Short mmCIF file of C-alpha atoms and ligand atoms in Angstrom, two decimals:
data_model
loop_
_atom_site.label_atom_id
_atom_site.label_comp_id
_atom_site.label_asym_id
_atom_site.label_seq_id
_atom_site.Cartn_x
_atom_site.Cartn_y
_atom_site.Cartn_z
CA MET N 1 0.00 0.00 0.00
CA TYR N 2 1.32 3.45 -0.90
CA PHE N 3 0.45 6.93 -2.16
CA SER N 4 0.64 7.33 -5.91
CA CYS N 5 0.68 10.60 -7.82
CA ILE N 6 -2.30 10.70 -10.19
CA ASN N 7 -0.15 12.45 -12.81
CA CYS N 8 3.46 11.16 -12.75
CA GLU N 9 2.76 8.00 -10.68
CA GLU N 10 5.58 8.78 -8.25
CA LYS N 11 5.21 6.57 -5.18
CA TYR N 12 5.35 7.70 -1.55
CA SER N 13 5.19 5.79 1.71
CA ILE N 14 1.75 5.81 3.29
CA ASN N 15 3.43 7.03 6.50
CA GLU N 16 4.51 10.33 4.95
CA ASN N 17 2.68 13.49 5.94
CA ILE N 18 2.08 14.92 2.45
CA TYR N 19 -0.95 16.06 0.47
CA THR N 20 0.46 16.45 -3.05
CA CYS N 21 3.29 15.10 -5.20
CA ARG N 22 6.69 16.64 -4.45
CA LYS N 23 7.79 16.09 -8.06
CA CYS N 24 4.91 17.52 -10.09
CA GLY N 25 2.53 19.00 -7.52
CA ASP N 26 -0.48 16.90 -8.55
CA LEU N 27 -2.86 15.04 -6.25
CA LEU N 28 -2.06 11.77 -4.52
CA GLU N 29 -4.26 8.73 -4.10
CA VAL N 30 -3.97 5.71 -1.86
CA LYS N 31 -3.21 2.49 -3.74
CA LEU N 32 -4.37 -0.43 -1.65
CA ASP N 33 -2.64 -3.80 -1.68
CA ILE N 34 -5.65 -5.61 -3.15
CA GLN N 35 -4.25 -9.08 -2.38
CA GLU N 36 -3.90 -8.03 1.27
CA VAL N 37 -7.47 -6.68 1.31
CA LYS N 38 -8.72 -9.93 -0.23
CA ARG N 39 -6.93 -11.91 2.49
CA LYS N 40 -8.51 -9.73 5.18
CA ILE N 41 -12.06 -10.00 3.85
CA LYS N 42 -11.83 -13.77 3.44
CA ASP N 43 -12.39 -13.92 7.17
CA GLU N 44 -16.14 -13.27 7.05
CA LYS N 45 -16.23 -11.59 10.47
CA TRP N 46 -16.59 -8.12 8.89
CA ARG N 47 -19.98 -9.16 7.56
CA SER N 48 -21.38 -9.30 11.09
CA ILE N 49 -20.66 -5.58 11.63
CA PRO N 50 -23.67 -3.43 10.61
CA ILE N 51 -23.14 -1.33 7.49
CA SER N 52 -21.09 1.72 8.42
CA VAL N 53 -17.76 3.23 7.41
CA TRP N 54 -15.74 0.98 9.73
CA ARG N 55 -17.38 -2.24 8.58
CA TYR N 56 -14.93 -1.77 5.69
CA SER N 57 -11.78 -1.41 7.82
CA ALA N 58 -9.98 -3.85 5.52
CA PHE N 59 -10.15 -1.16 2.83
CA ILE N 60 -9.15 1.77 5.05
CA PRO N 61 -5.45 2.53 5.61
CA ILE N 62 -5.41 3.20 9.36
CA ARG N 63 -2.75 1.74 11.68
CA ASP N 64 -4.72 1.03 14.84
CA TYR N 65 -8.47 0.43 14.53
CA SER N 66 -8.91 0.58 18.31
CA LYS N 67 -8.11 4.30 18.23
CA ILE N 68 -10.49 5.57 15.59
CA ILE N 69 -12.32 8.89 16.06
CA THR N 70 -15.90 8.00 15.26
CA LEU N 71 -19.41 9.38 15.65
CA ASN N 72 -20.91 6.24 14.05
CA GLU N 73 -20.93 7.47 10.51
CA GLY N 74 -22.23 5.72 7.41
CA GLY N 75 -24.95 3.06 7.40
CA THR N 76 -27.21 5.62 5.75
CA ARG N 77 -30.58 4.56 4.37
CA LEU N 78 -31.20 3.72 0.77
CA HIS N 79 -34.77 4.73 -0.10
CA PHE N 80 -36.77 3.17 -2.89
CA CYS N 81 -38.60 6.17 -4.39
CA GLN N 82 -41.67 4.61 -5.93
CA ARG N 83 -43.79 7.72 -6.41
CA LEU N 84 -41.05 9.72 -8.12
CA ALA N 85 -40.02 6.70 -10.19
CA GLN N 86 -43.60 6.25 -11.40
CA GLU N 87 -43.86 9.91 -12.30
CA LEU N 88 -40.58 9.75 -14.21
CA GLY N 89 -41.60 6.48 -15.84
CA ILE N 90 -38.62 4.48 -14.59
CA LYS N 91 -38.50 1.13 -12.86
CA SER N 92 -35.99 1.54 -10.07
CA LEU N 93 -35.03 4.80 -8.43
CA TYR N 94 -33.24 4.88 -5.08
CA VAL N 95 -31.96 7.79 -3.05
CA LYS N 96 -29.00 7.21 -0.73
CA ASN N 97 -29.68 9.65 2.07
CA GLU N 98 -26.34 10.89 3.34
CA GLY N 99 -28.23 13.36 5.52
CA ASP N 100 -28.51 10.41 7.95
CA ASN N 101 -24.85 10.92 8.93
CA PRO N 102 -23.93 12.39 12.36
CA THR N 103 -23.50 15.97 11.10
CA ALA N 104 -26.07 15.37 8.33
CA SER N 105 -23.81 15.14 5.29
CA PHE N 106 -21.53 12.65 3.53
CA LYS N 107 -18.49 14.55 4.78
CA ASP N 108 -18.53 12.52 8.00
CA ARG N 109 -17.38 9.41 6.11
CA GLY N 110 -14.18 11.18 5.10
CA MET N 111 -13.76 13.02 8.36
CA THR N 112 -13.77 9.96 10.63
CA VAL N 113 -10.85 8.61 8.60
CA GLY N 114 -9.10 11.97 8.12
CA VAL N 115 -9.26 12.97 11.78
CA THR N 116 -8.16 9.48 12.86
CA ARG N 117 -5.17 9.92 10.55
CA ALA N 118 -4.53 13.37 12.09
CA CYS N 119 -4.36 11.71 15.51
CA GLU N 120 -1.92 9.10 14.19
CA LEU N 121 0.30 11.96 13.03
CA ASN N 122 -0.05 13.63 16.45
CA ALA N 123 -1.58 16.72 14.85
CA LYS N 124 -3.04 19.19 17.32
CA ASN N 125 -4.49 21.74 14.89
CA LEU N 126 -6.88 21.00 12.04
CA ILE N 127 -7.94 23.29 9.21
CA CYS N 128 -10.23 23.31 6.18
CA ALA N 129 -11.82 25.64 3.67
CA SER N 130 -15.49 25.00 3.17
CA THR N 131 -18.77 25.89 1.52
CA GLY N 132 -20.31 24.68 4.79
CA ASN N 133 -20.60 20.94 5.24
CA THR N 134 -16.89 20.20 5.51
CA SER N 135 -16.59 22.84 8.22
CA ALA N 136 -19.55 21.41 10.16
CA SER N 137 -18.14 17.92 9.95
CA LEU N 138 -14.54 18.80 10.75
CA ALA N 139 -15.67 20.89 13.72
CA ALA N 140 -17.58 17.92 15.16
CA TYR N 141 -14.76 15.39 14.68
CA ALA N 142 -12.17 17.85 16.04
CA ALA N 143 -14.40 18.24 19.11
CA LYS N 144 -14.63 14.47 19.53
CA ALA N 145 -10.84 14.16 19.24
CA GLY N 146 -10.18 17.18 21.49
CA LEU N 147 -8.25 19.03 18.78
CA ASN N 148 -8.05 22.66 17.77
CA CYS N 149 -10.02 23.47 14.61
CA TYR N 150 -9.98 26.35 12.11
CA VAL N 151 -12.55 26.58 9.36
CA ILE N 152 -12.37 29.17 6.58
CA VAL N 153 -15.63 29.96 4.81
CA PRO N 154 -16.79 32.46 2.18
CA SER N 155 -18.48 35.29 4.07
CA GLY N 156 -22.24 35.48 3.50
CA LYS N 157 -22.21 32.48 1.18
CA ILE N 158 -22.72 29.61 3.59
CA ALA N 159 -26.01 28.14 4.77
CA TYR N 160 -26.92 29.14 8.33
CA GLY N 161 -27.40 25.62 9.64
CA LYS N 162 -23.86 24.68 8.64
CA LEU N 163 -22.42 27.82 10.17
CA ALA N 164 -24.28 27.09 13.42
CA GLN N 165 -22.85 23.57 13.47
CA ALA N 166 -19.25 24.76 13.10
CA ILE N 167 -19.78 27.37 15.83
CA ILE N 168 -21.44 25.07 18.37
CA HIS N 169 -18.76 22.40 17.96
CA GLY N 170 -16.19 24.98 18.98
CA ALA N 171 -14.31 25.64 15.74
CA HIS N 172 -12.59 28.97 15.08
CA VAL N 173 -14.83 30.14 12.25
CA ILE N 174 -13.06 32.56 9.91
CA ARG N 175 -15.11 34.26 7.19
CA ILE N 176 -13.19 35.60 4.21
CA ARG N 177 -14.30 38.31 1.83
CA GLY N 178 -13.95 35.97 -1.09
CA ASP N 179 -15.15 32.63 -2.41
CA PHE N 180 -14.45 28.97 -1.63
CA ASP N 181 -11.76 28.69 -4.30
CA GLN N 182 -9.77 31.49 -2.68
CA ALA N 183 -10.28 29.97 0.77
CA LEU N 184 -8.98 26.61 -0.39
CA LYS N 185 -5.87 28.14 -1.97
CA MET N 186 -5.18 29.95 1.30
CA VAL N 187 -5.51 26.93 3.58
CA PHE N 188 -3.52 24.70 1.23
CA LYS N 189 -0.57 27.09 1.16
CA PHE N 190 -0.86 27.69 4.90
CA SER N 191 -0.87 24.00 5.83
CA CYS N 192 2.05 23.23 3.47
CA GLU N 193 4.09 25.95 5.14
CA ASN N 194 2.91 25.17 8.70
CA LYS N 195 3.29 21.46 9.28
CA ASP N 196 1.70 21.70 12.73
CA VAL N 197 -1.67 22.48 11.09
CA TYR N 198 -3.21 19.47 9.36
CA LEU N 199 -5.36 20.03 6.27
CA LEU N 200 -8.65 18.17 5.99
CA ASN N 201 -10.04 19.16 2.63
CA SER N 202 -10.56 16.37 0.12
CA ILE N 203 -7.16 17.13 -1.39
CA ASN N 204 -6.12 14.97 1.58
CA PRO N 205 -6.27 11.37 0.27
CA PHE N 206 -7.47 10.01 3.62
CA ARG N 207 -10.75 11.88 3.21
CA ILE N 208 -11.34 9.99 -0.02
CA GLU N 209 -10.59 6.68 1.73
CA GLY N 210 -13.55 7.27 4.03
CA GLN N 211 -15.91 8.66 1.42
CA LYS N 212 -15.49 5.67 -0.89
CA THR N 213 -17.42 3.52 1.63
CA LEU N 214 -20.59 5.10 0.21
CA SER N 215 -20.20 2.82 -2.80
CA TYR N 216 -19.52 -0.31 -0.75
CA GLU N 217 -22.73 0.31 1.18
CA ILE N 218 -24.81 0.77 -1.97
CA CYS N 219 -23.51 -2.52 -3.41
CA GLU N 220 -24.40 -4.35 -0.23
CA GLN N 221 -27.79 -2.68 0.21
CA LEU N 222 -28.81 -3.56 -3.36
CA ASN N 223 -26.92 -6.85 -3.49
CA LYS N 224 -25.38 -5.58 -6.71
CA PRO N 225 -24.06 -2.32 -8.14
CA PRO N 226 -26.63 -0.02 -9.78
CA ASP N 227 -26.54 0.88 -13.48
CA TRP N 228 -26.18 4.59 -12.69
CA ILE N 229 -24.97 6.74 -9.83
CA ILE N 230 -26.09 10.38 -10.03
CA ILE N 231 -24.03 12.65 -7.84
CA PRO N 232 -23.55 16.39 -7.31
CA VAL N 233 -20.08 17.72 -8.09
CA GLY N 234 -18.44 20.67 -6.38
CA ASN N 235 -14.80 20.32 -5.44
CA ALA N 236 -15.02 16.89 -7.12
CA GLY N 237 -13.65 14.77 -4.26
CA ASN N 238 -16.80 12.76 -3.74
CA ILE N 239 -17.34 11.58 -7.31
CA SER N 240 -13.68 10.49 -7.32
CA ALA N 241 -14.14 8.67 -4.02
CA VAL N 242 -17.32 6.95 -5.16
CA TRP N 243 -15.62 5.66 -8.31
CA LYS N 244 -12.61 4.42 -6.31
CA GLY N 245 -15.00 2.51 -4.07
CA PHE N 246 -16.73 0.67 -6.90
CA VAL N 247 -13.45 -0.14 -8.65
CA GLU N 248 -11.95 -1.56 -5.44
CA PHE N 249 -15.04 -3.66 -4.67
CA LYS N 250 -14.79 -5.11 -8.17
CA GLU N 251 -11.06 -5.76 -7.88
CA CYS N 252 -11.77 -7.71 -4.70
CA GLY N 253 -14.40 -9.82 -6.50
CA LEU N 254 -17.30 -8.45 -4.44
CA ILE N 255 -19.18 -7.12 -7.49
CA GLU N 256 -19.07 -8.07 -11.15
CA SER N 257 -19.85 -4.82 -12.95
CA LEU N 258 -19.35 -1.10 -12.47
CA PRO N 259 -22.01 1.62 -12.59
CA ARG N 260 -21.89 4.63 -14.89
CA LEU N 261 -21.46 7.97 -13.18
CA ALA N 262 -23.49 11.08 -13.90
CA GLY N 263 -21.87 14.16 -12.36
CA ILE N 264 -24.24 17.10 -11.87
CA GLN N 265 -23.17 20.72 -11.58
CA ALA N 266 -25.18 23.92 -11.31
CA GLU N 267 -25.26 26.06 -14.47
CA GLY N 268 -23.32 28.88 -12.85
CA ALA N 269 -20.57 26.65 -11.45
CA ALA N 270 -19.87 23.97 -14.03
CA PRO N 271 -16.18 23.76 -15.06
CA ILE N 272 -16.25 19.96 -15.15
CA VAL N 273 -19.34 19.81 -17.35
CA LYS N 274 -17.73 22.32 -19.74
CA ALA N 275 -14.63 20.10 -20.04
CA PHE N 276 -16.79 17.00 -20.50
CA GLU N 277 -18.85 18.66 -23.23
CA LYS N 278 -15.64 19.37 -25.14
CA ARG N 279 -14.33 15.86 -24.30
CA VAL N 280 -11.06 17.38 -23.08
CA ASP N 281 -8.87 16.35 -20.15
CA ILE N 282 -8.46 19.77 -18.60
CA ILE N 283 -10.83 22.26 -17.00
CA GLU N 284 -10.98 26.02 -17.26
CA PRO N 285 -11.80 27.47 -13.84
CA ILE N 286 -14.93 29.63 -13.66
CA PRO N 287 -14.43 32.99 -11.94
CA ASN N 288 -17.19 34.09 -9.53
CA PRO N 289 -19.28 30.90 -9.63
CA GLU N 290 -22.94 31.37 -8.72
CA THR N 291 -25.77 29.04 -7.76
CA ILE N 292 -28.45 28.74 -5.15
CA ALA N 293 -26.86 25.39 -4.20
CA SER N 294 -24.18 27.01 -2.06
CA ALA N 295 -22.50 23.66 -1.27
CA ILE N 296 -21.38 23.31 -4.88
CA ARG N 297 -20.68 26.98 -5.65
CA ILE N 298 -17.14 26.14 -6.77
CA GLY N 299 -15.33 27.37 -9.88
CA ALA N 300 -11.95 25.66 -9.58
CA PRO N 301 -12.52 22.13 -8.22
CA VAL N 302 -9.30 20.72 -6.85
CA SER N 303 -10.05 17.10 -7.77
CA TRP N 304 -11.12 17.85 -11.34
CA LYS N 305 -8.59 15.47 -12.85
CA LYS N 306 -9.73 12.53 -10.71
CA ALA N 307 -13.36 13.39 -11.46
CA LEU N 308 -12.98 13.60 -15.23
CA LYS N 309 -11.08 10.30 -15.20
CA ALA N 310 -13.89 8.68 -13.19
CA ILE N 311 -16.55 10.01 -15.55
CA TYR N 312 -14.69 8.92 -18.70
CA GLU N 313 -13.70 5.51 -17.29
CA SER N 314 -17.24 4.76 -16.20
CA LYS N 315 -18.62 5.78 -19.62
CA GLY N 316 -20.56 8.36 -17.68
CA VAL N 317 -21.67 11.91 -18.29
CA ALA N 318 -21.57 15.36 -16.73
CA ILE N 319 -24.49 17.76 -17.15
CA THR N 320 -25.73 21.01 -15.69
CA VAL N 321 -29.03 21.87 -14.08
CA SER N 322 -30.49 25.32 -13.44
CA ASP N 323 -31.30 26.75 -10.02
CA ASN N 324 -35.03 26.55 -10.81
CA GLU N 325 -34.71 22.89 -11.74
CA ILE N 326 -32.86 22.26 -8.47
CA LEU N 327 -35.57 23.95 -6.39
CA LYS N 328 -38.33 22.05 -8.15
CA ALA N 329 -36.50 18.76 -7.56
CA GLN N 330 -35.97 19.63 -3.90
CA LYS N 331 -39.70 20.22 -3.47
CA ASP N 332 -40.58 17.02 -5.39
CA LEU N 333 -38.33 14.85 -3.25
CA ALA N 334 -39.68 16.37 -0.04
CA SER N 335 -43.36 16.39 -0.98
CA LYS N 336 -43.51 13.06 -2.81
CA GLU N 337 -40.96 10.92 -1.02
CA GLY N 338 -40.67 12.50 2.43
CA LEU N 339 -36.99 13.30 1.95
CA PHE N 340 -35.82 16.81 2.75
CA VAL N 341 -32.41 17.30 1.17
CA GLU N 342 -30.34 20.40 0.56
CA PRO N 343 -30.31 22.03 -2.90
CA ALA N 344 -26.97 20.52 -3.98
CA SER N 345 -28.38 17.06 -3.26
CA ALA N 346 -31.62 17.77 -5.14
CA SER N 347 -29.55 18.57 -8.23
CA THR N 348 -29.31 14.80 -8.76
CA ILE N 349 -33.07 14.45 -9.20
CA ALA N 350 -33.08 17.47 -11.52
CA GLY N 351 -30.24 15.77 -13.42
CA LEU N 352 -32.18 12.52 -13.65
CA HIS N 353 -35.09 14.32 -15.36
CA LYS N 354 -32.71 15.60 -18.03
CA LEU N 355 -30.83 12.34 -18.48
CA LEU N 356 -34.12 10.52 -19.09
CA LYS N 357 -35.23 13.22 -21.51
CA PHE N 358 -31.96 12.96 -23.44
CA ASN N 359 -32.39 9.16 -23.44
CA ILE N 360 -28.98 8.74 -21.77
CA ILE N 361 -30.50 6.82 -18.88
CA LYS N 362 -32.93 4.11 -20.03
CA ARG N 363 -36.21 3.62 -18.23
CA ASP N 364 -35.45 0.06 -17.12
CA GLU N 365 -32.07 0.93 -15.59
CA LEU N 366 -31.40 0.93 -11.86
CA VAL N 367 -30.56 4.44 -10.69
CA VAL N 368 -29.18 5.63 -7.36
CA CYS N 369 -29.13 9.37 -6.62
CA ILE N 370 -26.77 10.50 -3.87
CA ALA N 371 -28.47 12.97 -1.53
CA THR N 372 -25.33 14.41 0.00
CA GLY N 373 -26.75 16.63 2.76
CA HIS N 374 -29.86 17.29 4.86
CA GLY N 375 -32.34 20.02 3.93
CA LEU N 376 -32.48 21.47 7.45
CA LYS N 377 -28.98 22.82 6.98
CA ASP N 378 -30.35 25.43 4.61
CA PRO N 379 -33.98 26.23 5.56
CA ASP N 380 -33.68 29.84 4.37
CA ILE N 381 -33.88 28.77 0.76
CA VAL N 382 -37.21 27.04 1.31
CA LEU N 383 -38.71 29.86 3.32
CA LYS N 384 -37.57 32.42 0.75
CA MET N 385 -38.93 30.46 -2.18
CA ILE N 386 -42.19 29.10 -0.88
CA ASP N 387 -44.33 31.14 1.48
CA SER N 388 -47.39 28.94 1.61
CA THR N 389 -48.30 29.29 5.28
CA ILE N 390 -51.66 30.79 6.22
CA GLU N 391 -52.36 32.90 9.31
CA ILE N 392 -55.82 32.96 10.93
CA GLU N 393 -57.44 34.21 14.14
CA ALA N 394 -57.12 31.83 17.09
CA ASP N 395 -60.73 30.59 17.00
CA LEU N 396 -62.35 27.40 15.80
CA ASN N 397 -64.66 29.10 13.26
CA SER N 398 -61.72 30.64 11.45
CA LEU N 399 -60.20 27.17 11.21
CA ILE N 400 -63.42 25.58 9.96
CA ASN N 401 -63.93 28.30 7.35
CA LEU N 402 -60.37 28.04 6.19
CA ILE N 403 -60.38 24.25 5.84
CA LYS N 404 -63.65 24.40 3.89
CA SER N 405 -62.13 26.94 1.51
CA VAL N 406 -58.94 25.07 0.61
N1 F0G P 501 -23.18 18.07 -1.84
C1 F0G P 501 -22.99 18.72 -0.69
C2 F0G P 501 -24.14 18.83 0.25
C3 F0G P 501 -21.71 19.27 -0.39
O1 F0G P 501 -21.54 19.90 0.77
C4 F0G P 501 -20.67 19.15 -1.31
C5 F0G P 501 -19.37 19.73 -1.06
C6 F0G P 501 -20.94 18.45 -2.51
C7 F0G P 501 -22.20 17.93 -2.73
C8 F0G P 501 -19.90 18.25 -3.55
O2 F0G P 501 -18.94 17.34 -3.15
O3 F0G P 501 -16.96 18.81 -3.30
O4 F0G P 501 -16.72 16.35 -3.13
O5 F0G P 501 -17.62 17.38 -5.21
N2 F0G P 501 -19.11 20.50 -0.11
C9 F0G P 501 -17.78 20.99 0.25
C10 F0G P 501 -17.80 21.69 1.59
C11 F0G P 501 -17.06 21.69 -0.82
O6 F0G P 501 -16.92 22.53 1.84
O7 F0G P 501 -18.66 21.39 2.39
P1 F0G P 501 -17.46 17.47 -3.73
#
């Protein structure tokens, strides 16, 4: 097992404290020793552990599993969405609800592994840039580990629920007069120059090692991989992690086929879709990205190269959706399936509509949409968009008259 540079394939020991390749500066990824993993999973004991991130310890490069920092992440529900499926005219639609995680987003999968790694390295200070969810998650895991935490967020551009989470968990919350892309550049440079501050953005390969468990869980919950995974793309770590998970499960003989990936971006923040549309291997960053889905308001995704590779390798696609399509999908999922997800997550349902219309996804294919975060993190959007409450006098007649009239 080792780190490998995704560009020049330079190898580094897994014990090194590095984020990027010293030779070419590109991202690193963990290469597992698949034979070793196969040996470990032969012992069927892991199957008696309920689905969760740490059920898959054999796939996670941590030294001492008795010292993990955990809030019981993963094991999120996979919902069969019959009403929406019927409306869309497809056979099998599932939503994997990552809002079930301890801080209500998928980030917890990566953070339990990343913060455990931080403890192995004896780090005392943790840092991240965030559009909201990463900061909420890191703050909670830093609290659990008793470590100092700095989170850098774009001022005025983060959902209130997420900000409240970071504050209550005791993080130093620093708002910059700039966007996420600037915040990430700052924290990356800072943590490279200050080795006593450990970086926990998804540029850190250990985050990806936790997030990939999302795919293992889906395979086990369905007893097979789906035909399609539809997933929102911001900084592009998660789509890369999800692909790594499926590929590893296949390499270990646990599944026979791989799904196709559909990466969804908002119209105003879509550098990966633009590259995909031109079928090129490089992105052009988008200055001043804009979308109502603040979680994915990102113009220069750090993991773009991993993401494009995942999309091309899976014979997948990348498409955009508009803010209005996102809001409609958010309402549909909540009012027809009982699932309240944040706008970035709803982009997957909006994307599914388009992919069916374009005949890219066929109506008999098995589709899983990844709902990455809970809707309660960003209630402002709903209250701003839909004011459908009715006020009456506090007497029974007013109530009777009202109910008769609606
Ligand atoms: N969905 C939600 C709810 C997110 O919070 C994010 C990313 C994504 C999707 C996209 O995932 O970046 O791995 O492509 N949020 C980050 C944050 C950037 O800071 O919370 P990605």
